Amino acid sequence: MSDTREIQEKLEELRRQIRYHDTLYYALDAPQISDAEYDALFRELVREEEAHPEWVTPDSPTQRVGFAPLEKFAPFEHAAPMLSLENAMSEEEVREFDRRVRKLLGHGDKIEYVVEPKMDGLALEILYEKGRLTGAGTRGDGYTGEDVTPNVKTIRAIPWRLQSPPGGAPPPERLAVRGEVYIDKKDFEALNRNREAAGELPFANPRNAAAGSLRQLDSSITASRPLRVFFYGVGAVEGAEFPTHWDLLQTLRAWGLAVNSKSQVCAGIEEAIGFFRRLTDERGDLPYDIDGLVIKVNRMDWQRQLGEKSRSPRWAIAYKFSADLAPSRILDILVQVGRTGAVTPVAVLEPVFVGGVTVQRATLHNEDEIERKDIRIGDRVWVRRAGDVIPEVVEVEVSRRTGDEVPFRMPAQCPSCGGEVVRLPDESVHRCLNRNCPAQIKAAIWHFCSRNGMDIEGLGRKNISLLVDEGLIQSVADLYTLRVEDLEGLPGWGRKSAQNLVDAIAGSKNPELADFIYALGIYHVGSHVAQLLASHLGRFEAVRAATREELERIPGVGEIVAYSITRYFSHPENQKLMDGLLAAGITVKPAQTSSHAAEEEDPFWKSKTVVFTGALASLTRQEAGKRVEARGAKVTESVSKKTDIVVAGKDAGSKRAKAEKLGIPILDEEEFLKRIQ
Ligand code: IVH
């Protein structure tokens, strides 16, 4: 009997210690023991429980392993709706928010605010009844979310029971507490490395990883993911009152719930703005991704007095970082050799989430650009990525240099073929002059196969590199003689993948004229010029035979472009290539010339600079771009004073706002469709 008691007490003591250290680690960010010591404690509990399975309790920390998979999530009702926040994108908009708050409260003085990092994760509500975790749900539409209780129970950063702090208020009868589930940047990278090693697709960013991990029907998968949480508010509460939001945060922490330690009280809006500026600088050094700051009125009675609109409270605002700019560091500078032999310096960056994806590389354009911006290896920098454009380094934070930064020098030899790299007079780029340089050959083949060209699926840079290195292809014409037997047995290739590629290549034999012209990779002929040539000349033979004078007559085709085109087609090697492609069975579709010619006349679009933003329902952005280009417009990525028209589809964001500010005409989808009919 006493033996049994002793064992039970020992098990309970181990569990108590583990819970205690969980709280120190996750809620207070102040661990008292090392990870190894914690693991030893945990293993001891596992061992003891294995020896005495009859004494395993359902609330033991060892039970956070997941439960039987569900068919689907049950609905989870929020007793008080989970609202979202209105956004501010500039200091002026934040000051406007403050003015509104003071006006509504009839308060002339400074308002006290709490500012908190805005975590970029997934909102979650957890229900504690009498201090015990009894349910958890996602936000859903704000009223009903998905019941993810089994998943949440596997997350070690979330206690199953709340603590009663000595001398403080005990947990209330009922507490719906809200927070953001996220994954640390380091844990995210490790998670993706493991996924790639296991042949699984990596997550695009920590937020997707967190959301994907929490919304799992199989909670044992959630259990294996490094989810964390910061709590920032409450829904329905019975049995507790908080005079201020700051009190609320401190109390949550005392109950054992993790609260972001970066949060602070600010006396007045200018202090909050100052905090935002500091946070902007620090952002890259934080272990997790944030997308801005949340500013909340501290006094709860004032929060109640201000109330809420239909979707967001009047007492809080999200002050967001600009979506396409983020801080990073230059880890190294490499050079890349393009299809024209241009040797382009490329920055290897500390991974950073910007413009919707994690960016690890940015183009540095050329030597002059590096000198102009004074970019050195080791520098802290700001990186921009807007829409589909290639990420670039905008600016160096010179004030944060340590003295260990290393200036970059262009290599004298091509990293691919070892040939001489030179900078021709009047050019800003360096070039490898060896026409047989493997890097150039690979880049030209990649361009040919790319989405805007022949669009051959399965021929990315990696596979092209392999085929060239294996001696299977030397030019794009060789693609069309590849056989399944040639490919099967290459590293990582089976019969099926070989057959798929051969089929994909065969499927590309009937291209649109503009796509085919683009694919050839003629200097100065991108998608836009290719489209012009197709719509004016109609057939490939006509393009091939056109004289410089004929080409120059096409609106939008200048002297240099015309010269480049005729030079391309007169070169014997290109003629051989062209004949080879045609002999391989490529038949280029003729293009419509008459209606396109009519489109040229459209004065509405002619010479206008157009920006597309948001999603269009009836056609892709690419197609929409082609349609306005065919009418003489130029499509660019970002809105500036030079923009003439913005076409805004669904969920258009900052670009639309900017256009409104600059007074640029905005077309919605319906108006746009009318204009291109
Ligand atoms: S307060 C009514 N505080 O941002 C107030 N939200 O756009 C509601 N978020 O759905 C939210 N960090 O998922 C608040 N410190 C923070 C936050 C935060 C991240 C998320 C949350 C919310 C969304 C609002």
GROMACS .gro file of N, CA and C in nm, residues 85 97 111-116 231-233 245 249 264 266 294-299 303 315-317:
model
   75
   85LEU      N    1  -0.880   4.343  -3.693
   85LEU     CA    2  -0.833   4.478  -3.664
   85LEU      C    3  -0.829   4.561  -3.791
   97PHE      N    4  -0.604   5.768  -3.599
   97PHE     CA    5  -0.671   5.675  -3.507
   97PHE      C    6  -0.677   5.736  -3.367
  111ILE      N    7  -0.361   5.964  -2.447
  111ILE     CA    8  -0.425   5.839  -2.408
  111ILE      C    9  -0.315   5.737  -2.380
  112GLU      N   10  -0.337   5.656  -2.279
  112GLU     CA   11  -0.239   5.550  -2.254
  112GLU      C   12  -0.272   5.429  -2.341
  113TYR      N   13  -0.170   5.382  -2.411
  113TYR     CA   14  -0.190   5.266  -2.499
  113TYR      C   15  -0.101   5.150  -2.455
  114VAL      N   16  -0.146   5.028  -2.487
  114VAL     CA   17  -0.055   4.914  -2.479
  114VAL      C   18  -0.018   4.879  -2.622
  115VAL      N   19   0.111   4.861  -2.645
  115VAL     CA   20   0.154   4.820  -2.779
  115VAL      C   21   0.211   4.680  -2.772
  116GLU      N   22   0.173   4.599  -2.868
  116GLU     CA   23   0.217   4.459  -2.872
  116GLU      C   24   0.262   4.424  -3.013
  231PHE      N   25  -0.047   3.494  -2.592
  231PHE     CA   26  -0.185   3.534  -2.566
  231PHE      C   27  -0.193   3.686  -2.560
  232TYR      N   28  -0.301   3.742  -2.615
  232TYR     CA   29  -0.312   3.888  -2.621
  232TYR      C   30  -0.449   3.943  -2.582
  233GLY      N   31  -0.540   3.857  -2.542
  233GLY     CA   32  -0.671   3.911  -2.508
  233GLY      C   33  -0.766   3.803  -2.459
  245HIS      N   34  -0.593   4.679  -1.988
  245HIS     CA   35  -0.543   4.572  -2.074
  245HIS      C   36  -0.409   4.522  -2.022
  249LEU      N   37  -0.290   4.139  -1.929
  249LEU     CA   38  -0.173   4.066  -1.978
  249LEU      C   39  -0.091   4.010  -1.861
  264GLN      N   40   0.445   4.666  -2.430
  264GLN     CA   41   0.467   4.769  -2.328
  264GLN      C   42   0.360   4.877  -2.327
  266CYS      N   43   0.252   5.266  -2.343
  266CYS     CA   44   0.304   5.390  -2.398
  266CYS      C   45   0.214   5.505  -2.356
  294VAL      N   46   0.034   4.605  -3.268
  294VAL     CA   47  -0.106   4.633  -3.237
  294VAL      C   48  -0.108   4.738  -3.127
  295ILE      N   49  -0.185   4.842  -3.147
  295ILE     CA   50  -0.195   4.950  -3.048
  295ILE      C   51  -0.335   4.944  -2.987
  296LYS      N   52  -0.341   4.931  -2.854
  296LYS     CA   53  -0.471   4.914  -2.788
  296LYS      C   54  -0.487   5.017  -2.676
  297VAL      N   55  -0.606   5.073  -2.665
  297VAL     CA   56  -0.636   5.162  -2.552
  297VAL      C   57  -0.625   5.080  -2.424
  298ASN      N   58  -0.550   5.133  -2.326
  298ASN     CA   59  -0.522   5.051  -2.207
  298ASN      C   60  -0.643   5.037  -2.114
  299ARG      N   61  -0.714   5.146  -2.089
  299ARG     CA   62  -0.824   5.139  -1.991
  299ARG      C   63  -0.942   5.060  -2.046
  303GLN      N   64  -1.228   5.111  -2.337
  303GLN     CA   65  -1.249   5.015  -2.446
  303GLN      C   66  -1.399   4.990  -2.463
  315TRP      N   67  -1.118   5.054  -3.036
  315TRP     CA   68  -1.013   5.086  -2.938
  315TRP      C   69  -0.876   5.028  -2.974
  316ALA      N   70  -0.866   4.966  -3.092
  316ALA     CA   71  -0.736   4.908  -3.129
  316ALA      C   72  -0.712   4.926  -3.278
  317ILE      N   73  -0.584   4.925  -3.314
  317ILE     CA   74  -0.550   4.933  -3.456
  317ILE      C   75  -0.421   4.853  -3.480
   0.00000   0.00000   0.00000
